[in-house]
Coordinates of C-alpha atoms and ligand atoms in Angstrom, one line a residue:
M265 CA 132.2 104.7 103.1
A266 CA 128.5 105.7 102.9
I267 CA 127.3 106.9 106.0
I268 CA 124.1 106.0 107.8
V269 CA 122.5 108.1 110.8
Q270 CA 120.2 105.7 113.3
K271 CA 118.4 107.3 116.0
F272 CA 117.1 105.5 119.2
G273 CA 114.2 106.7 121.0
G274 CA 113.4 106.8 124.7
T275 CA 111.8 103.4 124.3
S276 CA 114.2 101.6 122.0
V277 CA 116.9 102.0 124.9
A278 CA 114.8 101.7 127.8
N279 CA 116.9 99.1 129.3
A280 CA 119.8 96.5 128.6
E281 CA 118.1 94.2 126.8
K282 CA 116.7 97.1 124.7
I283 CA 119.9 98.5 124.3
R284 CA 121.9 95.1 123.0
R285 CA 118.8 94.9 120.6
A286 CA 119.5 98.6 119.2
A287 CA 123.1 97.5 119.2
K288 CA 123.0 94.5 117.0
R289 CA 120.8 96.3 114.8
V290 CA 123.5 98.9 114.3
I291 CA 126.4 95.8 114.2
K292 CA 124.2 94.6 111.0
T293 CA 124.2 98.0 109.1
V294 CA 127.8 98.2 109.8
E295 CA 128.7 94.6 108.3
N296 CA 126.5 95.5 105.3
G297 CA 129.0 98.1 104.8
Y298 CA 128.2 101.5 106.2
S299 CA 129.4 103.5 108.8
V300 CA 127.0 104.1 111.5
V301 CA 126.6 107.4 113.5
V302 CA 124.0 106.6 115.9
V303 CA 121.9 109.2 118.1
A304 CA 120.6 108.0 121.3
S305 CA 117.6 109.2 123.9
A306 CA 117.3 109.3 127.0
R307 CA 116.5 105.9 128.7
G308 CA 112.4 105.3 129.3
Q309 CA 111.0 107.8 130.8
Q310 CA 114.4 109.2 132.1
T311 CA 113.5 113.1 131.0
D312 CA 110.0 112.8 132.8
E313 CA 111.9 111.5 135.9
L314 CA 114.3 114.4 135.9
I315 CA 111.9 116.9 135.3
A316 CA 109.4 115.9 138.4
D317 CA 112.9 115.8 140.4
A318 CA 113.6 119.4 139.5
L319 CA 110.0 120.5 140.5
E320 CA 110.1 118.9 143.8
L321 CA 112.4 121.2 144.7
N322 CA 111.6 124.2 142.8
P323 CA 108.3 124.7 141.3
N324 CA 109.9 127.7 138.5
P325 CA 113.6 126.3 138.1
P326 CA 115.8 128.4 136.3
K327 CA 115.8 127.0 132.5
R328 CA 119.6 127.0 132.3
E329 CA 120.0 124.4 135.2
M330 CA 117.0 122.4 134.2
D331 CA 119.3 121.9 130.7
Q332 CA 121.9 121.3 132.4
L333 CA 120.3 118.5 134.4
L334 CA 118.1 116.9 131.1
S335 CA 121.5 116.7 129.1
T336 CA 122.6 114.2 131.9
G337 CA 119.6 111.1 130.6
E338 CA 120.6 111.2 127.1
Q339 CA 124.9 111.2 129.0
Q340 CA 124.1 107.8 130.2
S341 CA 122.6 106.3 127.1
V342 CA 125.4 107.2 125.1
S343 CA 128.2 105.5 127.2
L344 CA 125.8 102.8 127.9
F345 CA 125.4 101.9 124.5
A346 CA 129.0 102.3 123.5
M347 CA 129.5 99.5 126.3
A348 CA 127.1 97.4 124.8
L349 CA 128.8 97.7 121.5
D350 CA 132.3 97.0 123.1
A351 CA 131.2 93.9 124.9
M352 CA 129.6 92.4 121.3
G353 CA 133.3 92.9 120.0
Y354 CA 132.9 96.6 118.5
D355 CA 134.8 99.5 118.6
A356 CA 132.5 102.5 119.6
I357 CA 132.8 106.1 121.2
S358 CA 130.1 108.1 122.9
L359 CA 130.2 111.9 122.7
T360 CA 127.8 114.7 124.2
G361 CA 126.6 117.6 122.2
S362 CA 129.5 120.0 123.8
Q363 CA 132.3 117.4 122.0
I364 CA 130.6 117.6 118.9
R365 CA 130.5 121.0 118.9
M366 CA 126.8 121.5 118.3
M367 CA 126.1 125.2 118.9
T368 CA 122.7 126.8 119.3
D369 CA 121.2 129.8 120.2
S370 CA 121.0 130.8 124.0
A371 CA 117.3 129.9 124.3
Y372 CA 117.1 127.1 127.3
T373 CA 114.5 124.5 126.9
K374 CA 113.9 125.4 123.2
A375 CA 117.4 126.0 121.6
R376 CA 118.0 126.2 117.7
I377 CA 120.8 124.2 116.3
K378 CA 122.9 126.7 114.5
S379 CA 126.1 124.6 113.8
I380 CA 127.9 121.4 113.9
D381 CA 131.6 120.6 113.3
T382 CA 131.6 117.3 112.1
K383 CA 135.5 116.8 111.9
R384 CA 135.8 114.7 115.3
I385 CA 133.1 112.3 114.2
H386 CA 134.9 111.9 110.6
E387 CA 138.0 111.3 112.2
Q388 CA 136.3 108.4 114.6
L389 CA 134.6 107.0 112.1
D390 CA 137.8 107.0 109.6
K391 CA 139.1 105.2 112.5
G392 CA 136.4 102.4 112.0
R393 CA 134.7 103.4 115.3
I394 CA 130.7 103.5 115.8
V395 CA 129.7 106.9 116.7
I396 CA 127.3 107.1 119.1
V397 CA 126.3 110.7 119.9
A398 CA 123.9 112.3 122.7
G399 CA 120.6 113.7 121.1
F400 CA 118.8 116.4 122.3
Q401 CA 121.7 118.7 123.4
G402 CA 124.0 121.4 122.5
I403 CA 126.0 124.4 123.9
D404 CA 125.6 128.5 123.8
E405 CA 128.3 130.6 122.7
N406 CA 129.7 130.4 126.3
E407 CA 129.7 126.8 126.6
N408 CA 126.6 126.6 128.8
I409 CA 124.5 123.4 128.0
T410 CA 121.2 123.8 126.4
T411 CA 118.6 121.4 125.1
L412 CA 116.6 121.6 121.7
G413 CA 112.9 120.8 123.0
R414 CA 111.1 117.4 124.1
G415 CA 111.8 115.2 121.4
G416 CA 114.7 117.0 120.1
S417 CA 116.6 113.9 119.4
D418 CA 114.9 114.0 116.1
T419 CA 116.3 116.7 115.3
T420 CA 119.9 115.9 116.3
A421 CA 119.9 113.2 114.0
V422 CA 118.8 114.7 111.3
A423 CA 120.8 117.6 111.7
L424 CA 123.4 115.2 111.6
A425 CA 122.5 113.3 108.7
A426 CA 122.5 116.6 106.9
A427 CA 125.8 117.9 108.1
M428 CA 128.1 114.8 107.1
G429 CA 125.7 113.8 104.1
A430 CA 124.3 110.8 105.2
E431 CA 122.7 108.3 103.1
E432 CA 119.3 107.8 105.1
C433 CA 118.7 109.0 108.8
E434 CA 116.6 106.2 110.3
I435 CA 114.0 107.0 113.3
Y436 CA 113.7 103.7 115.3
T437 CA 110.8 104.2 117.8
D438 CA 108.0 102.3 119.6
V439 CA 105.5 102.5 116.3
D440 CA 105.7 101.0 113.0
G441 CA 106.1 104.5 111.1
V442 CA 103.8 107.5 111.0
Y443 CA 100.0 106.6 110.9
T444 CA 97.1 108.6 109.8
T445 CA 96.9 109.4 113.1
D446 CA 98.5 108.5 116.8
P447 CA 97.4 105.1 116.9
R448 CA 97.5 105.2 121.0
I449 CA 94.1 107.1 120.5
F450 CA 92.9 106.2 117.4
K451 CA 92.8 102.3 117.1
N452 CA 92.4 102.1 113.6
A453 CA 94.4 104.2 112.4
V454 CA 96.6 103.6 109.3
K455 CA 100.5 103.4 108.9
M456 CA 101.6 105.4 105.6
D457 CA 104.1 104.3 103.3
Q458 CA 105.3 108.2 102.5
I459 CA 104.4 111.2 103.6
S460 CA 105.9 114.8 102.7
Y461 CA 108.0 116.9 104.5
D462 CA 105.5 119.5 104.4
E463 CA 102.8 117.3 105.3
M464 CA 104.7 115.7 108.1
L465 CA 105.9 119.6 109.4
E466 CA 102.1 120.6 109.8
M467 CA 101.6 117.4 111.8
A468 CA 104.6 117.3 114.0
S469 CA 103.7 120.6 114.5
F470 CA 100.3 120.1 115.5
G471 CA 100.9 117.4 118.0
A472 CA 102.1 114.2 115.9
G473 CA 104.7 113.7 118.5
V474 CA 106.2 110.9 116.6
M475 CA 108.7 113.4 115.1
H476 CA 110.1 116.7 116.4
P477 CA 109.2 119.6 114.1
R478 CA 112.7 121.3 113.5
A479 CA 113.8 117.7 112.4
V480 CA 111.9 117.6 109.4
E481 CA 112.3 121.3 108.9
F482 CA 116.2 120.3 108.6
G483 CA 115.1 117.4 106.5
K484 CA 113.6 119.1 104.3
K485 CA 116.2 121.9 103.5
Y486 CA 119.0 119.8 103.3
D487 CA 117.5 116.7 101.3
V488 CA 117.6 114.2 104.2
K489 CA 115.9 111.1 103.5
I490 CA 113.8 110.2 107.0
H491 CA 112.7 106.5 107.6
V492 CA 110.5 106.5 110.5
R493 CA 110.4 102.5 111.9
N494 CA 110.0 100.4 114.8
S495 CA 113.6 99.4 116.6
S496 CA 111.5 96.1 117.5
N497 CA 110.8 94.6 114.3
E498 CA 111.8 94.7 110.7
T499 CA 108.7 95.7 109.2
K500 CA 109.7 98.8 106.5
G501 CA 108.1 102.1 108.2
T502 CA 107.6 105.5 106.6
I503 CA 109.7 107.6 104.5
I504 CA 109.4 111.1 104.3
T505 CA 110.4 112.5 101.1
H506 CA 109.8 115.6 98.7
E507 CA 106.1 115.7 97.4
V508 CA 105.1 113.5 94.6
P509 CA 102.4 114.5 92.3
Q510 CA 99.9 111.3 93.4
M511 CA 100.1 112.7 97.4
E512 CA 97.7 116.1 95.8
G513 CA 95.4 112.9 95.4
V514 CA 94.4 112.5 99.0
V515 CA 92.9 115.2 100.4
V516 CA 93.4 114.6 104.0
S517 CA 96.3 112.5 104.9
G518 CA 96.4 112.7 108.7
A519 CA 94.9 114.5 111.6
T520 CA 96.4 115.0 115.1
I521 CA 95.7 116.5 118.3
Q522 CA 97.4 119.1 120.6
K523 CA 96.6 119.1 124.2
D524 CA 98.7 121.3 126.4
M525 CA 97.7 124.3 125.1
A526 CA 96.2 127.7 126.6
K527 CA 94.8 130.9 124.9
I528 CA 95.1 133.7 125.6
S529 CA 92.8 136.8 124.6
L530 CA 93.6 140.9 124.9
V531 CA 90.4 142.3 124.6
G532 CA 89.9 145.3 123.5
V533 CA 92.9 146.7 122.5
D534 CA 93.4 150.2 120.7
N535 CA 92.9 149.8 117.2
V536 CA 95.6 151.6 115.9
P537 CA 98.9 151.0 114.1
G538 CA 101.7 149.6 115.9
N539 CA 99.8 147.6 118.4
A540 CA 100.1 143.9 117.3
A541 CA 103.8 144.8 116.9
K542 CA 104.3 145.6 120.5
I543 CA 102.2 142.5 121.9
F544 CA 104.2 140.1 120.0
A545 CA 107.5 141.7 120.3
C546 CA 107.0 141.5 124.2
L547 CA 106.0 137.8 123.5
A548 CA 108.8 137.2 121.4
N549 CA 111.2 138.6 123.8
A550 CA 109.9 136.2 126.2
K551 CA 111.1 133.3 124.1
V552 CA 107.3 132.3 124.0
V553 CA 106.0 130.4 120.9
V554 CA 102.7 131.6 119.9
S555 CA 100.3 130.1 117.2
D556 CA 96.8 130.6 115.5
I557 CA 96.9 134.5 115.9
V558 CA 93.6 136.2 115.5
Q559 CA 92.7 139.9 115.6
T560 CA 89.4 140.7 115.1
E561 CA 88.3 144.4 114.6
I562 CA 85.3 144.9 117.3
S563 CA 84.3 149.1 116.2
T564 CA 87.0 151.6 114.9
E565 CA 88.4 152.5 118.2
K566 CA 89.0 148.5 119.7
A567 CA 90.2 145.3 118.8
N568 CA 90.5 141.8 120.2
V569 CA 93.9 139.8 120.0
S570 CA 93.9 136.7 120.5
F571 CA 96.6 133.2 120.5
I572 CA 97.4 129.9 121.3
I573 CA 100.6 129.0 123.5
S574 CA 101.8 125.7 125.1
I575 CA 100.9 125.4 128.6
S576 CA 104.6 125.3 129.6
D577 CA 104.7 129.1 128.3
L578 CA 101.6 130.3 130.1
T579 CA 103.9 131.8 132.7
A580 CA 106.4 133.6 130.8
A581 CA 103.1 134.7 128.0
K582 CA 100.9 135.9 131.2
E583 CA 104.1 138.2 132.2
A584 CA 104.6 139.6 128.8
V585 CA 100.9 140.5 128.5
E586 CA 100.9 142.1 131.7
Q587 CA 103.8 144.2 131.4
I588 CA 102.4 145.6 127.4
K589 CA 98.6 145.6 128.8
D590 CA 98.3 149.6 129.4
E591 CA 100.9 150.5 126.5
V592 CA 98.2 149.2 124.1
N593 CA 95.0 150.2 126.0
C594 CA 94.0 146.6 126.9
E595 CA 90.5 146.5 128.6
S596 CA 91.0 143.0 130.0
I597 CA 92.6 139.8 130.0
F598 CA 91.0 136.3 128.7
I599 CA 93.2 133.1 129.3
R600 CA 91.4 129.8 128.6
E601 CA 93.7 126.9 129.9
D602 CA 91.3 124.3 129.0
I603 CA 91.6 124.6 125.3
A604 CA 92.9 122.0 123.2
E605 CA 93.2 121.7 119.1
V606 CA 92.3 119.1 116.6
S607 CA 93.8 119.5 113.1
V608 CA 93.4 118.0 109.9
I609 CA 96.4 118.1 107.0
G610 CA 96.9 117.0 103.5
V611 CA 98.4 118.7 100.6
G612 CA 95.6 117.6 98.6
M613 CA 93.6 120.3 100.0
R614 CA 95.4 123.0 97.9
T615 CA 93.4 121.4 94.8
H616 CA 90.1 120.2 96.3
Y617 CA 87.5 122.0 98.3
G618 CA 84.7 120.8 101.0
V619 CA 87.3 120.0 103.3
A620 CA 86.2 122.6 106.0
E621 CA 82.5 121.8 105.6
K622 CA 83.3 118.0 106.1
M623 CA 85.4 119.2 109.2
F624 CA 82.6 121.5 110.8
G625 CA 80.0 119.3 110.0
A626 CA 82.1 115.8 111.8
L627 CA 82.2 118.0 114.8
A628 CA 79.0 118.9 115.0
N629 CA 77.2 116.3 114.4
A630 CA 79.8 114.9 117.4
Q631 CA 78.1 117.9 119.4
I632 CA 81.7 119.5 120.0
N633 CA 81.6 123.3 120.2
I634 CA 84.2 125.0 118.1
D635 CA 85.9 127.6 119.8
S636 CA 88.6 129.5 117.2
I637 CA 89.8 128.1 113.7
T638 CA 93.0 128.6 111.7
T639 CA 94.2 127.3 108.6
S640 CA 97.2 127.0 106.6
E641 CA 97.5 126.2 103.1
I642 CA 97.3 122.3 104.2
R643 CA 95.7 122.3 107.2
I644 CA 92.8 123.0 109.1
S645 CA 92.9 123.4 113.2
C646 CA 89.7 123.8 115.2
A647 CA 90.3 124.8 118.9
V648 CA 87.9 122.9 121.3
D649 CA 87.5 122.1 124.9
K650 CA 90.3 119.8 126.4
K651 CA 87.9 117.2 127.5
Q652 CA 86.2 116.7 124.0
V653 CA 89.5 116.6 122.1
E654 CA 89.5 112.9 121.2
K655 CA 86.0 112.6 120.7
A656 CA 86.8 115.4 118.0
L657 CA 90.1 113.5 116.8
E658 CA 87.7 110.0 116.3
A659 CA 84.9 112.1 114.6
V660 CA 87.3 113.5 111.8
C661 CA 89.4 110.0 111.6
V662 CA 85.5 108.7 110.7
A663 CA 84.6 111.8 108.6
F664 CA 88.0 111.8 106.7
E665 CA 88.1 107.8 106.4
L666 CA 91.6 107.8 108.1
D667 CA 91.1 104.2 108.9
K668 CA 91.9 103.0 105.8
P669 CA 94.8 103.3 103.5
A670 CA 94.5 106.2 101.2
Q671 CA 93.7 104.4 98.0
E672 CA 90.8 103.0 99.9
R673 CA 88.9 105.9 100.5
T674 CA 86.4 107.3 98.9
K675 CA 87.1 109.5 95.9
H676 CA 87.6 113.1 97.4
N677 CA 88.4 112.1 100.6
Ligands
ADP220 P1 111.0 108.0 120.9 O1 111.1 107.7 122.2 O2 110.6 106.7 120.1 O3 111.2 109.6 120.4 P2 108.0 109.1 120.9 O4 107.0 108.9 122.1 O5 108.7 110.3 120.9 O6 109.1 108.1 120.5 O7 107.3 109.4 119.7 C1 106.6 108.1 119.5 C2 104.9 108.1 119.4 O8 104.4 109.2 118.9 C3 104.2 106.7 119.0 O9 104.2 106.0 120.2 C4 102.7 107.4 119.1 O10 101.8 107.1 120.3 C5 103.0 109.0 119.1 N1 102.3 109.2 117.6 C6 101.6 110.6 117.6 N2 101.0 110.8 116.4 C7 101.6 110.1 115.9 C8 101.2 109.5 114.2 N3 100.6 110.2 113.5 N4 101.9 108.1 114.0 C9 102.7 107.4 114.9 N5 102.8 107.8 115.9 C10 102.6 108.8 116.4
LIG221 N1 115.1 112.8 126.0 C1 114.2 114.1 125.4 C2 112.6 113.6 125.9 O1 112.3 112.8 126.1 C3 114.5 114.2 124.0 C4 114.1 113.1 123.3 O2 113.6 111.9 123.6 O3 114.0 112.9 121.7 O4 112.1 114.8 125.1
MG222 MG1 110.4 111.8 120.0

């Protein structure tokens, strides 16, 4: 029997009524002849509440204990989901990350999946049961509970869909699909019918919280058709898929902002071979994820090295650079905690010019100063003052006509 994975995010299972509604959707899929594996997130804002509980007791809680705590949110929603299905006359079983041997590395709070044993899920599906898997969690080789990073239930779902050869992975959320930008920030954003894995990955990595970046990576690598859609209506959502030629006709497909960022600059580092390697080895050791690395030579003797990190890694990153500072002869360390990034993304950038000019022009017209600029083949990001980032997003959305469907935009936009 063909398998469909259906993932329900926090708002889609926030209370009994919403769990019942999600359960009905699962039943409909079962009645259409599919075996269904459900992945559920913690209910409503529960993960945030658990984090607040932890911080009340300890401002810097041990990460292992944090994962032990946070995994309980998903554990509650899967058992409640199974109970709802049982009450509707359907045989269901909930399973935690450890019960399906969702093996990860030991990077607590941002673990990466290494392998999944689907045997138990298959056995249960073969018995005609609906299997409800707790999202966001796994275990490391020592049976410690790990979590995959905020929003990580998407990754559980797509990884399971890949491992089980599912026909489709449906991501049920609280918006109708993937929009040109966050519709809660830019009201005129437009829903896309489809988006390429590469664009979605850049959007997710640079702030589009609608999908977890690792989920998109899994989708691309294992060819999983991902359908992002609204759990409270029947509208067709957005399909994340391989690139098709007409996608290149659109220069900018979407825009994002990322708020909780910090920028660290090591000023006046000795300009000799090996220093960049030493700095980033130290950060990697501290499990800090860095982006937007810029190294500039300021004289034959000295260079500046800067990079952007998530604010949640700031303490670890500060400790790491303090450790390496003397070894690379760094004159001073400069930290900006009020930084945010606005990015535009589109596979069409590979074949069109003038995107950078248009973006910088839009920011200039809005009187927004650009702190630093980084690019990939399909993305341009500008770091700006956090207080101005929403205004910056609006300016670029208007400039690239992200308030119109792609086919209605001026040519070359
Ligand atoms: P869930 O709990 O279902 O996983 P999330 O809050 O993680 O839901 O993701 C859905 C939210 O993502 C939306 O409510 C929306 O505000 C936000 N979002 C950010 N960027 C986008 C985008 N480009 N398209 C759609 N939603 C986006
Ligand atoms: N409950 C986790 C979070 O809030 C995981 C998820 O919802 O995907 O981040
Ligand atoms: Mg999410």
